[in-house]
GROMACS .gro file of C-alpha atoms in nm:
model
  222
    1MET     CA    1   2.231  -1.675   0.319
    2SER     CA    2   1.872  -1.709   0.455
    3ALA     CA    3   1.780  -1.994   0.696
    4ALA     CA    4   1.626  -2.307   0.555
    5LEU     CA    5   1.262  -2.351   0.589
    6PRO     CA    6   1.129  -2.642   0.810
    7PRO     CA    7   1.037  -2.950   0.605
    8GLY     CA    8   0.682  -2.924   0.469
    9THR     CA    9   0.679  -2.547   0.507
   10ALA     CA   10   0.573  -2.349   0.203
   11ALA     CA   11   0.787  -2.047   0.110
   12PRO     CA   12   0.599  -1.708   0.162
   13TRP     CA   13   0.453  -1.544  -0.141
   14GLN     CA   14   0.652  -1.269  -0.298
   15PRO     CA   15   0.548  -1.060  -0.600
   16ALA     CA   16   0.654  -1.215  -0.924
   17GLY     CA   17   0.637  -0.888  -1.116
   18THR     CA   18   0.638  -0.506  -1.073
   19VAL     CA   19   0.441  -0.365  -0.769
   20TYR     CA   20   0.240  -0.041  -0.829
   21GLY     CA   21   0.083   0.176  -0.583
   22VAL     CA   22  -0.181   0.431  -0.653
   23LEU     CA   23  -0.242   0.763  -0.473
   24LEU     CA   24  -0.574   0.958  -0.428
   25ASN     CA   25  -0.802   0.661  -0.481
   26PHE     CA   26  -1.011   0.712  -0.172
   27GLU     CA   27  -1.302   0.966  -0.166
   28HIS     CA   28  -1.174   1.127   0.168
   29GLU     CA   29  -0.807   1.153   0.062
   30HIS     CA   30  -0.911   1.293  -0.282
   31THR     CA   31  -1.143   1.564  -0.124
   32LEU     CA   32  -0.889   1.651   0.137
   33TRP     CA   33  -0.618   1.712  -0.112
   34ARG     CA   34  -0.820   1.858  -0.399
   35PRO     CA   35  -0.739   2.226  -0.315
   36ARG     CA   36  -0.376   2.156  -0.362
   37MET     CA   37  -0.434   1.990  -0.704
   38LEU     CA   38  -0.567   2.326  -0.816
   39GLU     CA   39  -0.236   2.488  -0.745
   40ALA     CA   40   0.052   2.524  -0.991
   41PRO     CA   41   0.199   2.341  -1.174
   42TYR     CA   42  -0.106   2.114  -1.217
   43GLN     CA   43  -0.395   2.342  -1.168
   44ALA     CA   44  -0.649   2.053  -1.208
   45PRO     CA   45  -0.715   1.712  -1.053
   46PRO     CA   46  -0.543   1.415  -1.229
   47GLN     CA   47  -0.756   1.247  -1.486
   48ALA     CA   48  -0.571   0.906  -1.489
   49PRO     CA   49  -0.456   0.692  -1.185
   50VAL     CA   50  -0.141   0.837  -1.011
   51LEU     CA   51   0.101   0.559  -0.972
   52TYR     CA   52   0.429   0.485  -0.795
   53ILE     CA   53   0.641   0.169  -0.765
   54LYS     CA   54   0.749  -0.027  -0.466
   55THR     CA   55   1.081  -0.170  -0.561
   56ALA     CA   56   1.195  -0.526  -0.471
   57ASN     CA   57   1.408  -0.417  -0.170
   58THR     CA   58   1.087  -0.309   0.002
   59TRP     CA   59   0.931  -0.640   0.016
   60ASN     CA   60   0.908  -0.770   0.374
   61PRO     CA   61   0.725  -1.095   0.455
   62ASP     CA   62   0.482  -1.141   0.742
   63GLY     CA   63   0.649  -1.131   1.086
   64GLY     CA   64   0.937  -0.917   0.952
   65GLN     CA   65   1.110  -0.610   1.100
   66VAL     CA   66   1.056  -0.253   0.979
   67THR     CA   67   1.333   0.008   1.056
   68VAL     CA   68   1.241   0.353   1.168
   69PRO     CA   69   1.508   0.596   1.065
   70ALA     CA   70   1.668   0.796   1.350
   71ASP     CA   71   1.580   1.126   1.181
   72ALA     CA   72   1.205   1.044   1.118
   73PRO     CA   73   0.913   1.093   1.363
   74GLY     CA   74   0.785   0.736   1.278
   75VAL     CA   75   0.661   0.531   0.986
   76GLU     CA   76   0.316   0.542   0.855
   77ALA     CA   77   0.110   0.219   0.801
   78GLY     CA   78  -0.073   0.186   0.479
   79ALA     CA   79  -0.327  -0.088   0.473
   80THR     CA   80  -0.424  -0.194   0.125
   81LEU     CA   81  -0.505  -0.478  -0.093
   82GLY     CA   82  -0.297  -0.576  -0.417
   83LEU     CA   83  -0.457  -0.723  -0.727
   84VAL     CA   84  -0.279  -1.006  -0.895
   85ARG     CA   85  -0.373  -1.180  -1.231
   86ASP     CA   86  -0.191  -1.488  -1.355
   87ALA     CA   87  -0.134  -1.606  -1.699
   88GLN     CA   88  -0.464  -1.801  -1.706
   89GLY     CA   89  -0.661  -1.484  -1.611
   90GLN     CA   90  -0.738  -1.587  -1.256
   91TRP     CA   91  -0.765  -1.319  -0.994
   92ALA     CA   92  -0.611  -1.312  -0.660
   93ALA     CA   93  -0.551  -1.045  -0.372
   94ALA     CA   94  -0.282  -0.976  -0.141
   95LEU     CA   95  -0.317  -0.806   0.200
   96LEU     CA   96  -0.031  -0.555   0.199
   97ASN     CA   97   0.118  -0.293   0.430
   98ASP     CA   98   0.239  -0.007   0.216
   99PHE     CA   99   0.488   0.155   0.485
  100SER     CA  100   0.606   0.511   0.413
  101LEU     CA  101   0.771   0.794   0.586
  102PRO     CA  102   0.548   1.108   0.652
  103HIS     CA  103   0.577   1.346   0.363
  104ASP     CA  104   0.392   1.641   0.216
  105SER     CA  105   0.384   1.555  -0.145
  106TYR     CA  106   0.110   1.350  -0.313
  107PHE     CA  107   0.175   1.401  -0.687
  108ARG     CA  108   0.549   1.313  -0.691
  109PRO     CA  109   0.645   1.171  -0.352
  110PRO     CA  110   1.019   1.117  -0.340
  111VAL     CA  111   1.139   0.758  -0.363
  112LYS     CA  112   1.319   0.793  -0.036
  113TYR     CA  113   0.988   0.812   0.167
  114ARG     CA  114   0.820   0.501   0.006
  115CYS     CA  115   1.098   0.273  -0.114
  116ARG     CA  116   1.329   0.209   0.191
  117ASP     CA  117   1.428  -0.142   0.266
  118GLY     CA  118   1.146  -0.345   0.424
  119PHE     CA  119   0.873  -0.086   0.334
  120LEU     CA  120   0.622  -0.314   0.186
  121GLY     CA  121   0.469  -0.580   0.410
  122THR     CA  122   0.375  -0.903   0.211
  123PRO     CA  123   0.154  -1.197   0.320
  124ALA     CA  124   0.242  -1.554   0.332
  125ALA     CA  125  -0.020  -1.633   0.060
  126LEU     CA  126  -0.262  -1.489  -0.185
  127ARG     CA  127  -0.637  -1.523  -0.155
  128PRO     CA  128  -0.796  -1.655  -0.475
  129LEU     CA  129  -1.086  -1.439  -0.611
  130GLY     CA  130  -1.385  -1.546  -0.826
  131SER     CA  131  -1.423  -1.171  -0.928
  132LEU     CA  132  -1.285  -0.827  -0.830
  133ALA     CA  133  -1.654  -0.742  -0.721
  134GLU     CA  134  -1.576  -0.946  -0.400
  135LEU     CA  135  -1.360  -0.664  -0.278
  136ALA     CA  136  -1.620  -0.398  -0.262
  137THR     CA  137  -1.764  -0.486   0.074
  138LEU     CA  138  -1.439  -0.552   0.250
  139SER     CA  139  -1.302  -0.345   0.536
  140LEU     CA  140  -0.939  -0.352   0.643
  141SER     CA  141  -0.840  -0.306   1.008
  142VAL     CA  142  -0.509  -0.166   1.136
  143HIS     CA  143  -0.427  -0.248   1.497
  144VAL     CA  144  -0.117  -0.112   1.675
  145ASN     CA  145  -0.008  -0.296   1.996
  146GLY     CA  146  -0.355  -0.468   1.985
  147GLU     CA  147  -0.556  -0.133   1.968
  148LEU     CA  148  -0.761  -0.051   1.664
  149ARG     CA  149  -0.612   0.256   1.500
  150GLN     CA  150  -0.781   0.255   1.156
  151SER     CA  151  -1.064   0.102   0.950
  152VAL     CA  152  -1.035   0.119   0.571
  153ASP     CA  153  -1.360   0.075   0.376
  154LEU     CA  154  -1.302  -0.047   0.029
  155GLY     CA  155  -1.637   0.074  -0.068
  156ARG     CA  156  -1.522   0.430  -0.052
  157LEU     CA  157  -1.267   0.393  -0.342
  158ARG     CA  158  -1.294   0.645  -0.620
  159ARG     CA  159  -1.207   0.369  -0.862
  160ASP     CA  160  -1.309   0.019  -0.762
  161ALA     CA  161  -1.086  -0.269  -0.829
  162ALA     CA  162  -1.226  -0.359  -1.170
  163THR     CA  163  -1.218   0.009  -1.276
  164LEU     CA  164  -0.876   0.094  -1.151
  165TRP     CA  165  -0.735  -0.230  -1.336
  166ALA     CA  166  -0.906  -0.116  -1.646
  167ASP     CA  167  -0.797   0.252  -1.632
  168VAL     CA  168  -0.434   0.160  -1.568
  169ASN     CA  169  -0.437  -0.073  -1.868
  170ASP     CA  170  -0.559   0.213  -2.081
  171PHE     CA  171  -0.207   0.353  -2.071
  172MET     CA  172   0.019   0.061  -1.978
  173THR     CA  173   0.001  -0.320  -1.996
  174LEU     CA  174  -0.002  -0.504  -1.654
  175ARG     CA  175   0.159  -0.843  -1.713
  176PRO     CA  176   0.080  -1.160  -1.531
  177GLY     CA  177   0.249  -1.149  -1.180
  178ASP     CA  178   0.231  -0.755  -1.147
  179VAL     CA  179   0.066  -0.625  -0.850
  180LEU     CA  180  -0.165  -0.320  -0.845
  181MET     CA  181  -0.244  -0.196  -0.498
  182LEU     CA  182  -0.580  -0.030  -0.455
  183GLY     CA  183  -0.458   0.271  -0.246
  184CYS     CA  184  -0.424   0.361   0.121
  185ASP     CA  185  -0.688   0.569   0.292
  186VAL     CA  186  -0.612   0.860   0.538
  187ALA     CA  187  -0.763   0.998   0.867
  188ALA     CA  188  -0.934   1.326   0.888
  189ASP     CA  189  -0.594   1.515   0.921
  190GLY     CA  190  -0.459   1.348   0.609
  191GLY     CA  191  -0.220   1.119   0.789
  192ARG     CA  192  -0.207   0.746   0.848
  193PRO     CA  193  -0.125   0.538   1.169
  194LEU     CA  194   0.213   0.656   1.289
  195LEU     CA  195   0.436   0.374   1.410
  196ARG     CA  196   0.743   0.396   1.638
  197PRO     CA  197   1.014   0.161   1.749
  198GLY     CA  198   0.868  -0.102   1.970
  199ASP     CA  199   0.534  -0.103   1.803
  200THR     CA  200   0.363  -0.411   1.651
  201VAL     CA  201   0.126  -0.349   1.363
  202GLU     CA  202  -0.124  -0.585   1.246
  203LEU     CA  203  -0.358  -0.572   0.945
  204SER     CA  204  -0.670  -0.796   0.912
  205ALA     CA  205  -0.957  -0.831   0.660
  206PRO     CA  206  -1.233  -1.106   0.629
  207GLY     CA  207  -1.088  -1.403   0.451
  208PHE     CA  208  -0.729  -1.310   0.484
  209ALA     CA  209  -0.458  -1.420   0.731
  210PRO     CA  210  -0.346  -1.145   0.957
  211LEU     CA  211  -0.026  -0.951   0.845
  212ARG     CA  212   0.199  -0.844   1.125
  213HIS     CA  213   0.521  -0.651   1.144
  214HIS     CA  214   0.736  -0.516   1.419
  215LEU     CA  215   0.895  -0.179   1.428
  216SER     CA  216   1.252  -0.126   1.547
  217ALA     CA  217   1.500   0.172   1.574
  218GLU     CA  218   1.772   0.236   1.320
  219GLU     CA  219   2.112   0.132   1.464
  220ALA     CA  220   2.352   0.418   1.540
  221ARG     CA  221   2.616   0.465   1.268
  222ALA     CA  222   2.988   0.428   1.388
   0.00000   0.00000   0.00000
């Protein structure tokens, strides 16, 4: 049973629906991996957004712990924003950390790399939006132990927030409460900030409260 919240403290936000991630939605990421898109079995770049799901066991509120498996070199940070639309059509955004284990598959990443317990850092609250156009000028910062390790420019999305939402809804219906993440950019080598036990990672963006998580080592099995 979880501990009771102090009087007057609001419960942290959690997704009310399904959380969808998207791959290859940054210009650099797409360019870097384009040669592999031309290989079998696909032999062409994807025409529609490439989606995956972050299951409910991954949700990890601000200030939580993320476990690094003993057989993994570390955990990658994935700074992103999630779009949320309510039943009244109002937009909001969530600052999210889409943690994953390093892997070498972009089209069909195995669930075990992305859906481990605690592998989606979620904020205490959403930020209401007047329109999705507000997001185009935002930059997300990733600090590890206080050091800036990555800046993510949302102006370099292949599909901006409004286009991505529309293109996904062309083939499936996003319901009120569902979360659609915009994607996670990569460094020049194709990787993302690698986190190890003992690290603290903080995401920040203008208008959003910082999102922090601490990395710990997996306990040895008896």
